[in-house]
XYZ file of C-alpha atoms in Angstrom:
656
model
C 126.633 140.320 99.968
C 124.035 139.382 102.585
C 121.018 137.140 102.139
C 119.889 138.931 98.983
C 120.585 136.757 95.978
C 119.987 139.108 93.050
C 123.012 140.760 91.428
C 122.629 144.022 89.548
C 123.442 143.942 85.858
C 127.193 143.812 85.423
C 127.861 143.203 89.120
C 128.761 139.564 88.597
C 131.265 140.385 85.848
C 132.787 143.112 87.996
C 133.089 140.573 90.781
C 134.887 138.189 88.369
C 137.365 140.898 87.392
C 138.052 141.852 91.011
C 138.769 138.235 91.914
C 140.938 137.721 88.832
C 142.999 140.796 89.745
C 143.642 139.193 93.124
C 144.463 135.820 91.569
C 141.244 134.340 92.950
C 139.034 133.784 89.908
C 136.047 131.598 90.801
C 135.961 128.103 89.367
C 133.654 127.595 86.428
C 131.559 124.546 85.666
C 128.870 123.873 83.130
C 126.394 122.486 85.665
C 126.212 122.833 89.457
C 123.973 120.536 91.518
C 123.039 121.494 95.079
C 122.297 118.527 97.346
C 123.437 114.908 97.399
C 120.147 113.105 97.990
C 118.350 110.991 95.415
C 117.392 113.927 93.181
C 120.891 115.396 93.415
C 122.569 112.056 92.710
C 120.554 111.540 89.526
C 120.922 115.177 88.416
C 124.698 115.162 88.820
C 125.051 111.754 87.182
C 122.860 112.745 84.219
C 124.786 115.956 83.579
C 128.122 114.138 83.834
C 126.983 111.290 81.557
C 126.242 113.917 78.912
C 129.875 114.999 79.222
C 129.340 118.306 81.045
C 131.798 119.531 83.673
C 129.613 119.139 86.739
C 130.009 120.069 90.411
C 127.910 118.455 93.138
C 127.883 120.557 96.319
C 126.480 118.972 99.454
C 126.828 119.716 103.159
C 128.241 116.229 103.915
C 129.821 113.905 101.353
C 129.192 110.966 103.699
C 125.424 111.318 103.227
C 125.356 111.159 99.420
C 122.558 108.768 98.444
C 121.438 108.341 102.057
C 118.124 106.588 102.635
C 116.882 109.243 105.053
C 113.579 107.572 105.868
C 112.619 103.974 105.100
C 115.331 101.619 103.773
C 113.317 100.630 100.696
C 113.072 101.455 96.994
C 110.135 100.840 94.664
C 106.548 99.716 95.061
C 103.388 100.418 93.082
C 103.921 103.466 90.865
C 107.298 104.100 92.481
C 108.800 100.926 91.057
C 107.597 102.028 87.627
C 109.556 105.258 88.064
C 112.731 103.386 89.052
C 112.576 101.160 85.970
C 112.119 104.264 83.797
C 115.048 105.977 85.491
C 117.154 102.912 84.746
C 115.916 102.760 81.148
C 117.176 106.342 80.707
C 120.599 105.467 82.125
C 120.029 106.574 85.739
C 121.749 105.068 88.758
C 118.952 104.318 91.258
C 117.963 100.939 89.805
C 121.394 99.355 89.758
C 122.295 100.812 93.158
C 119.074 99.379 94.604
C 119.796 95.970 93.065
C 123.307 95.970 94.482
C 122.142 96.908 97.984
C 119.050 94.669 98.092
C 118.597 92.346 101.072
C 114.922 91.559 100.388
C 113.006 91.889 97.119
C 109.461 91.181 95.978
C 107.140 92.031 93.107
C 104.051 93.676 94.563
C 100.615 92.880 93.123
C 101.959 89.610 91.729
C 98.394 88.223 91.578
C 97.146 91.177 89.547
C 97.820 92.220 85.978
C 101.329 93.205 84.767
C 100.368 96.906 84.506
C 100.112 97.244 88.296
C 102.911 94.880 89.276
C 106.085 96.541 90.507
C 109.300 95.486 92.235
C 110.189 96.715 95.709
C 113.414 96.061 97.579
C 114.619 96.476 101.128
C 118.124 97.905 101.010
C 121.128 97.624 103.246
C 121.271 101.297 104.211
C 125.105 101.679 104.365
C 125.573 99.620 101.173
C 123.083 101.790 99.259
C 124.864 105.030 100.172
C 128.272 103.498 99.394
C 127.155 102.285 95.958
C 125.466 105.608 95.148
C 128.639 107.551 95.882
C 130.706 105.001 93.963
C 128.439 105.471 90.935
C 129.158 109.217 91.027
C 132.880 108.845 91.560
C 133.112 106.706 88.413
C 132.004 109.672 86.275
C 135.064 111.606 85.128
C 133.367 114.992 84.404
C 131.902 115.112 87.933
C 133.537 116.680 90.979
C 132.258 116.591 94.551
C 132.537 119.423 97.071
C 131.540 119.405 100.734
C 130.017 122.697 101.856
C 126.622 124.298 102.373
C 125.335 126.539 99.576
C 123.971 129.722 101.147
C 123.243 131.859 98.106
C 122.266 131.624 94.457
C 123.982 134.177 92.229
C 121.472 135.655 89.797
C 122.185 138.324 87.191
C 119.877 139.600 84.474
C 117.191 137.035 85.240
C 119.600 134.084 84.994
C 121.206 131.923 87.655
C 124.961 132.178 87.159
C 126.385 130.319 90.138
C 126.441 129.746 93.895
C 128.180 130.953 97.031
C 128.920 128.520 99.864
C 129.141 128.948 103.621
C 132.938 128.928 103.516
C 132.924 131.781 100.984
C 133.691 129.691 97.905
C 132.102 130.955 94.681
C 131.358 128.691 91.732
C 129.905 129.752 88.389
C 127.981 127.668 85.865
C 125.639 127.822 82.901
C 122.933 125.998 84.886
C 122.237 125.280 88.556
C 120.036 122.438 89.857
C 118.634 122.786 93.389
C 117.716 119.503 95.090
C 117.426 120.564 98.714
C 115.024 117.880 99.993
C 113.550 118.724 103.400
C 116.489 120.976 104.294
C 115.029 124.352 103.229
C 114.149 126.058 106.529
C 113.579 122.570 107.952
C 112.046 122.385 111.438
C 111.919 119.078 113.359
C 109.079 118.521 115.869
C 108.996 115.903 118.637
C 106.000 116.652 120.826
C 106.198 120.306 121.865
C 109.974 120.399 121.368
C 111.276 121.663 118.062
C 114.594 122.616 116.510
C 115.899 123.599 113.050
C 117.185 120.608 111.044
C 117.140 119.224 107.529
C 116.691 115.784 109.030
C 117.666 114.396 112.433
C 121.345 115.142 112.996
C 121.780 117.463 109.991
C 121.527 121.265 109.920
C 118.739 123.069 108.074
C 119.552 125.091 104.957
C 118.176 128.342 106.367
C 120.400 130.732 104.413
C 119.681 129.002 101.106
C 115.971 129.166 101.951
C 116.315 132.907 102.595
C 118.137 133.303 99.277
C 115.286 131.610 97.401
C 112.702 133.740 99.180
C 114.740 136.818 98.313
C 114.368 135.970 94.643
C 110.611 136.458 94.912
C 109.770 132.815 94.202
C 106.468 131.367 95.434
C 107.576 129.577 98.621
C 105.159 127.471 100.700
C 105.401 124.869 103.503
C 104.779 121.129 103.701
C 105.463 118.510 106.335
C 106.429 114.857 106.496
C 107.631 112.523 109.212
C 109.449 109.354 110.175
C 108.896 106.622 112.775
C 111.111 105.721 115.722
C 113.824 103.119 115.081
C 113.859 99.964 117.199
C 116.709 97.747 118.432
C 116.099 94.315 116.896
C 117.715 92.619 119.891
C 114.913 93.911 122.119
C 112.171 92.416 119.896
C 110.550 89.027 120.530
C 111.087 87.776 116.988
C 109.518 84.388 117.685
C 106.106 86.001 118.209
C 106.124 87.774 114.844
C 105.447 86.579 111.318
C 108.325 86.832 108.862
C 107.983 87.911 105.239
C 110.748 86.610 102.983
C 111.729 87.935 99.604
C 111.375 86.180 96.261
C 113.998 83.986 94.650
C 115.393 84.800 92.215
C 115.295 88.433 93.228
C 113.447 90.723 90.813
C 115.670 93.439 89.351
C 115.261 97.122 88.597
C 118.227 97.135 86.209
C 117.989 94.093 83.892
C 120.905 95.096 81.647
C 123.441 95.970 84.371
C 126.338 93.548 84.969
C 125.311 91.054 87.676
C 126.697 91.784 91.141
C 127.299 89.455 94.071
C 123.977 89.562 95.971
C 123.850 90.461 99.639
C 122.341 87.925 102.071
C 118.603 88.133 102.630
C 117.062 89.698 105.739
C 113.321 89.075 106.128
C 110.783 91.675 107.214
C 108.826 91.073 110.434
C 105.144 91.882 110.853
C 103.421 93.305 113.927
C 100.340 95.502 114.360
C 98.890 98.217 116.505
C 96.304 97.297 119.160
C 93.345 99.005 120.874
C 95.807 99.944 123.632
C 98.046 101.605 121.030
C 95.126 103.688 119.827
C 94.156 104.684 123.362
C 97.720 105.864 124.060
C 97.589 107.994 120.899
C 94.149 109.502 121.557
C 95.170 110.431 125.096
C 98.241 112.278 123.772
C 96.780 114.109 120.768
C 97.131 117.444 122.531
C 100.897 116.809 122.609
C 101.096 116.062 118.881
C 102.517 119.004 116.896
C 99.978 118.228 114.168
C 96.927 118.475 116.450
C 98.233 121.063 118.922
C 98.629 123.689 116.181
C 102.443 123.724 116.267
C 102.344 122.541 112.639
C 99.793 123.983 110.238
C 101.272 122.689 106.976
C 99.911 119.665 105.124
C 101.444 116.201 105.295
C 101.294 113.246 102.881
C 97.793 111.786 102.617
C 99.061 108.377 101.536
C 101.779 108.031 104.160
C 100.051 109.527 107.206
C 101.343 109.637 110.758
C 99.968 107.067 113.175
C 98.073 109.931 114.842
C 96.332 110.681 111.537
C 95.485 107.000 111.022
C 93.886 106.674 114.439
C 91.834 109.861 114.003
C 90.830 109.354 110.366
C 90.082 105.639 110.674
C 88.466 105.624 114.084
C 86.575 102.408 113.310
C 89.818 100.419 112.888
C 91.184 98.674 115.984
C 94.543 97.757 114.452
C 96.968 98.701 111.658
C 99.658 96.452 110.233
C 103.274 97.466 110.888
C 106.208 96.091 108.900
C 109.476 95.939 110.819
C 111.955 96.466 107.998
C 115.650 95.583 108.482
C 118.066 98.481 108.045
C 120.830 96.210 106.775
C 122.427 92.771 106.853
C 124.465 93.542 109.964
C 122.302 96.361 111.349
C 120.550 95.954 114.694
C 117.989 98.672 113.938
C 114.535 97.990 112.533
C 112.355 100.539 110.721
C 108.690 100.152 111.822
C 106.919 101.153 108.625
C 103.458 102.468 109.481
C 103.951 104.391 112.734
C 105.444 107.692 111.598
C 104.878 110.144 114.443
C 105.739 113.502 115.965
C 104.491 112.606 119.471
C 106.791 113.002 122.518
C 109.383 110.315 123.127
C 107.596 108.890 126.196
C 104.401 108.446 124.171
C 106.354 106.868 121.310
C 107.777 104.348 123.758
C 104.299 103.509 125.082
C 103.003 103.117 121.509
C 105.813 100.781 120.466
C 105.543 98.634 123.618
C 101.795 98.189 123.167
C 102.400 96.174 119.980
C 102.781 92.363 119.915
C 106.401 91.242 120.112
C 107.572 94.745 121.055
C 106.626 94.781 124.752
C 110.281 95.278 125.738
C 111.411 97.109 122.640
C 114.153 99.722 122.936
C 113.876 102.839 120.772
C 117.260 103.806 119.323
C 116.043 107.021 117.633
C 112.730 108.801 118.212
C 110.413 109.531 115.318
C 109.680 113.111 114.368
C 107.650 115.382 112.130
C 109.451 117.888 109.921
C 108.256 121.054 108.192
C 110.149 122.494 105.231
C 109.920 125.006 102.394
C 108.925 124.015 98.879
C 108.379 126.066 95.725
C 105.145 126.005 93.757
C 105.916 123.640 90.835
C 103.430 125.477 88.609
C 106.196 128.066 88.215
C 108.339 125.512 86.369
C 108.652 124.603 82.718
C 107.974 120.924 81.899
C 111.739 120.381 81.723
C 111.953 121.611 85.380
C 113.551 124.983 84.681
C 112.195 127.967 86.583
C 109.939 130.173 84.468
C 111.172 133.221 86.383
C 114.923 132.572 86.469
C 116.711 131.088 83.463
C 119.246 128.366 84.145
C 117.715 127.491 87.527
C 116.355 123.937 87.747
C 114.490 122.409 90.687
C 114.030 118.725 91.496
C 112.700 116.606 94.343
C 110.872 117.620 97.491
C 111.513 121.287 96.713
C 108.782 120.759 94.076
C 106.272 119.357 96.581
C 106.794 115.633 96.063
C 107.430 112.875 98.589
C 109.551 109.760 98.139
C 112.983 108.804 96.905
C 111.708 107.606 93.540
C 109.763 110.767 92.652
C 112.825 112.825 93.623
C 115.222 110.716 91.554
C 112.975 110.891 88.482
C 112.876 114.681 88.659
C 116.615 114.835 89.306
C 117.370 112.902 86.144
C 115.200 115.201 83.989
C 116.538 118.371 85.631
C 120.174 117.275 85.321
C 119.729 116.155 81.734
C 118.153 119.469 80.747
C 120.682 121.539 82.679
C 123.368 119.734 80.681
C 121.517 120.331 77.415
C 121.136 124.031 78.235
C 124.861 124.284 78.972
C 125.507 122.889 75.481
C 122.938 125.140 73.790
C 120.562 122.253 73.034
C 116.774 122.174 73.204
C 115.094 120.854 76.343
C 113.606 117.349 76.463
C 110.982 115.786 78.705
C 108.709 112.739 78.353
C 105.000 113.188 77.643
C 102.270 111.680 79.834
C 101.640 108.874 77.370
C 105.363 107.997 77.194
C 106.305 107.491 80.832
C 105.251 107.761 84.451
C 108.005 110.381 84.702
C 105.963 112.395 82.200
C 102.812 111.935 84.296
C 104.671 113.063 87.425
C 106.072 116.222 85.873
C 102.891 117.152 84.017
C 100.851 116.779 87.214
C 103.290 119.023 89.090
C 103.674 121.839 86.565
C 100.008 121.827 85.507
C 98.103 121.274 88.756
C 100.612 122.031 91.505
C 100.264 120.301 94.877
C 97.980 120.708 97.860
C 99.842 117.964 99.760
C 103.085 116.032 99.190
C 102.717 114.327 95.802
C 103.106 110.568 95.529
C 103.019 108.526 92.327
C 100.270 105.938 91.822
C 99.451 103.889 88.743
C 95.931 105.363 88.819
C 97.369 108.783 87.912
C 98.303 107.594 84.406
C 95.681 107.545 81.666
C 97.871 105.132 79.674
C 98.784 102.880 82.595
C 98.088 99.658 80.666
C 100.847 100.611 78.241
C 103.199 102.208 80.785
C 104.239 98.960 82.432
C 107.379 98.039 84.339
C 108.146 95.248 81.862
C 108.414 97.531 78.795
C 110.205 100.562 80.276
C 113.313 99.845 78.206
C 111.356 99.559 74.954
C 109.718 102.904 75.656
C 112.730 104.916 76.769
C 116.178 103.386 76.237
C 116.522 104.384 72.582
C 115.480 107.938 73.496
C 118.034 107.939 76.318
C 120.757 106.721 73.972
C 120.018 109.504 71.470
C 120.115 112.062 74.295
C 123.425 110.684 75.562
C 122.210 109.574 78.981
C 122.403 105.851 78.151
C 125.922 104.477 77.847
C 127.313 102.097 75.227
C 127.293 98.983 77.425
C 123.641 99.415 78.407
C 122.727 100.182 74.794
C 124.405 97.022 73.471
C 122.552 94.870 76.026
C 119.276 96.529 75.057
C 119.932 96.100 71.321
C 120.418 92.353 71.746
C 117.191 92.113 73.759
C 115.227 94.292 71.320
C 116.437 92.309 68.303
C 115.566 88.975 69.936
C 112.139 90.352 70.825
C 111.450 91.511 67.280
C 112.655 88.235 65.730
C 110.374 86.170 67.936
C 107.469 88.578 67.508
C 107.844 88.309 63.728
C 108.009 84.504 63.862
C 104.834 84.249 65.955
C 103.046 86.679 63.659
C 104.046 84.797 60.503
C 103.522 81.257 61.780
C 99.911 80.232 61.280
C 97.938 77.128 62.150
C 94.705 75.863 60.586
C 92.007 73.504 61.899
C 93.030 70.616 59.660
C 96.657 70.915 60.696
C 96.317 70.031 64.374
C 96.688 66.467 65.605
C 95.015 65.146 68.759
C 97.817 66.166 71.120
C 97.984 69.732 69.836
C 94.182 70.049 69.864
C 94.151 68.872 73.492
C 96.834 71.441 74.347
C 94.666 74.093 72.679
C 91.732 73.047 74.882
C 89.400 72.266 71.977
C 89.160 72.389 68.185
C 90.480 75.382 66.261
C 87.650 77.069 64.345
C 89.691 79.212 61.920
C 93.219 79.931 60.751
C 95.160 81.922 63.346
C 98.698 83.144 63.863
C 100.575 82.037 66.956
C 100.574 85.672 68.096
C 96.762 85.623 68.024
C 96.693 82.358 69.980
C 98.996 83.887 72.571
C 96.253 86.392 73.398
C 94.226 83.593 74.959
C 94.686 83.786 78.748
C 94.467 80.004 79.145
C 97.483 79.382 76.866
C 101.073 79.822 77.986
C 103.968 80.673 75.704
C 105.108 77.035 75.797
C 101.582 75.916 74.853
C 101.593 78.158 71.789
C 105.035 76.949 70.713
C 103.879 73.321 70.973
C 100.636 73.993 69.060
C 102.595 75.762 66.328
C 105.101 72.906 66.052
C 108.081 75.122 66.890
C 110.562 72.487 68.004
C 113.808 74.448 67.931
C 115.023 76.222 71.109
C 112.849 79.163 72.080
C 113.889 82.720 72.893
C 115.337 83.822 76.246
C 112.866 83.725 79.132
C 112.565 87.524 79.315
C 111.597 87.705 75.641
C 108.940 85.017 76.041
C 107.437 86.742 79.081
C 107.385 90.099 77.319
C 105.623 88.763 74.233
C 103.062 86.970 76.395
C 102.283 90.212 78.264
C 102.107 92.203 75.008
C 99.686 89.752 73.438
C 97.411 89.545 76.484
C 97.290 93.309 76.882
C 96.890 94.323 73.236
C 93.093 94.508 73.258
C 92.957 96.245 76.633
C 95.521 98.840 75.547
C 93.502 99.627 72.423
C 90.353 99.994 74.531
C 92.070 102.260 77.059
C 93.471 104.518 74.350
C 89.972 104.786 72.865
C 88.679 105.774 76.315
C 91.402 108.396 76.598
C 90.306 109.879 73.287
C 86.730 109.851 74.594
C 87.841 111.761 77.715
C 89.347 114.414 75.499
C 86.089 114.701 73.528
C 84.083 115.084 76.721
C 86.465 117.566 78.344
C 84.221 120.533 77.445
C 81.048 118.966 78.883
C 79.662 121.274 81.635
C 79.062 119.928 85.141
C 75.602 120.862 86.507
C 75.433 123.086 89.572
C 73.010 120.577 91.117
C 75.508 117.712 90.837
C 75.974 115.966 94.205
C 79.324 114.165 94.139
C 78.361 112.103 97.200
C 75.852 110.251 94.999
C 78.447 108.953 92.521
C 78.957 105.233 93.110
C 82.546 104.039 93.479
C 84.125 107.485 93.838
C 86.891 107.628 96.462
C 86.194 109.791 99.505
C 89.127 112.129 98.808
C 87.944 112.640 95.211
C 84.395 113.427 96.391
C 85.794 115.935 98.893
C 87.978 117.667 96.316
C 85.290 117.868 93.638
C 82.722 119.134 96.168
C 85.119 121.799 97.428
C 86.372 123.052 94.038
C 83.117 122.609 92.044
C 84.829 122.423 88.594
C 82.837 123.881 85.712
C 83.638 121.170 83.151
C 84.747 117.544 82.975
C 88.122 118.740 81.693
C 88.647 120.977 84.727
C 87.675 118.089 87.011
C 90.204 115.807 85.317
C 93.033 118.261 85.989
C 92.446 118.410 89.743
C 95.159 116.682 91.833
C 94.069 113.187 92.829
C 91.196 112.978 90.325
C 92.162 109.902 88.309
C 90.983 108.771 84.854
C 88.986 106.050 86.626
C 87.197 108.734 88.652
C 86.360 110.677 85.483
C 84.931 107.499 83.957
C 82.630 107.089 86.984
C 81.657 110.752 86.703
C 80.694 110.333 83.023
C 78.643 107.225 83.811
C 76.777 109.132 86.537
C 76.098 112.081 84.218
C 74.759 109.733 81.551
C 72.450 107.956 84.005
C 71.042 111.263 85.199
C 70.500 112.481 81.647
C 73.023 115.317 82.033
C 75.575 114.112 79.492
C 75.295 115.950 76.198
C 77.302 114.134 73.496
C 80.011 116.537 72.306
C 79.520 118.151 68.919
C 82.140 117.738 66.256
C 84.725 120.478 66.705
C 84.001 121.108 70.417
C 87.141 122.391 72.096
C 88.677 120.447 74.989
C 88.645 122.356 78.234
């Protein structure tokens, strides 16, 4: 066969028979995963954990789990995804913990709902631990080759053909091709096919997907140049150290020997940097017209930053270490596709980098992706049964978004192979549910990145309670192993015992002596349970225990912290859920043609632009637009009410 990937009815079986007659019957698996990146790693691991005979095919076994861009995992929204992946038995969290050389909780000064861990990883250690995690799974086999064709018969994907001519059959196939599908790297006006620098593009697989009639489009992303640390004047730069003890993504994994810390360094662009960029815009593939696809809004190139934020005379740049022993630094914040000579001028215009040596130039890359609106919520193609897609092929950006999709796709491919019903989390259950629902419902106009603002139930979908929300579900599905489940059971039982004790232990005004009244901050006016007292922001867990006269040893620190967060957030969670119900009631409210979105106070510029361009007919349609957050809808409703345009919904009005 050539590039065409569709087999006529009966052709595949005839092919089987012909091979069997020659003693060359193709190997059969239950699940095949294409690609060894973060989506592929999680997909293969999930299928194997469920006991399915799984084959992971990737063009280079040495790049399994590679951190292709920045050497970091987590952050706001993304860290939430990693904790949920771990709660469902995935590998990313424990691999990140094992490879961490710098870890912090972002938004530490804000509320727990928007706090999230982020680690810098030792790049070689991360890839080594990711592959090790796969090799420990007995039902999983690895195979190094490039898949060039999907074998489809009767509307179902039945297997794959590789570049070397090997044929493998399976009940389900998961494609996690990253940026490799028809990938094209741009550095200035020079360009060449590649999946990433140094790796070939998957052009034949891209042609196979196009031949299936799927809705293929193009996106772009990029990466910054790498810098030799030895050429940097470290003394002139500020250092950012990690936290001790290091925050973890995988709280129930066996503790590993931590790697030494490597701090991040901080520099910044200058007016000279911006002049160098403006003078070279005609050489940028983005501005010269060489690239016409859309890049990530929230991780723009340095060219985009300078053009879009023309009033800014500097941008912060984090020089992130690539590893404990690595000499390369990753300058987070200056992704670019400009020519090498311009990249060198840009880097050397920054404080501390005047003599910096670039070890690898940055580049922009274009690649194929498939419209995710053609997927079921369990990430199976609506057009081709047994074909699952995960990662950047669905229009997302980031390791964490890819891994989350990979886990769901692999889990459901395994369930299909066993004849079981599909499973996926709902929006109100997990950020993974928000991610997938956004993709399959709204599609993407630019590479999709997870933010906490995308979740209507973000006060409940916190990093700290990911295990409570998902681990029992994962255990029932078979993706959570016995060891992780036993650790979780002990934690859950301790949490419930202490929660019950605080709820049942009450104090009354006449009961408190002077010391306990002072600890309370004033007299108690009515009987209250200790759980009610814990809701007071001025009281710590230890304060409440003292006031309640609980002298015996308290619960483990993690239990105490969790109960404190629960108590403080209880009222806010109830209020947010009431607001969510209100949004549903107002979904059918029409939006006036005369509405000027520029007049709405507090609305982000990108949201104004999107609403003005699309002109949705109802509040419900506005809420489903990519990037239009629940907070934006709240501002919209307030504006409509102030202008007298908000008609209270009648009982029985349908949601749009």
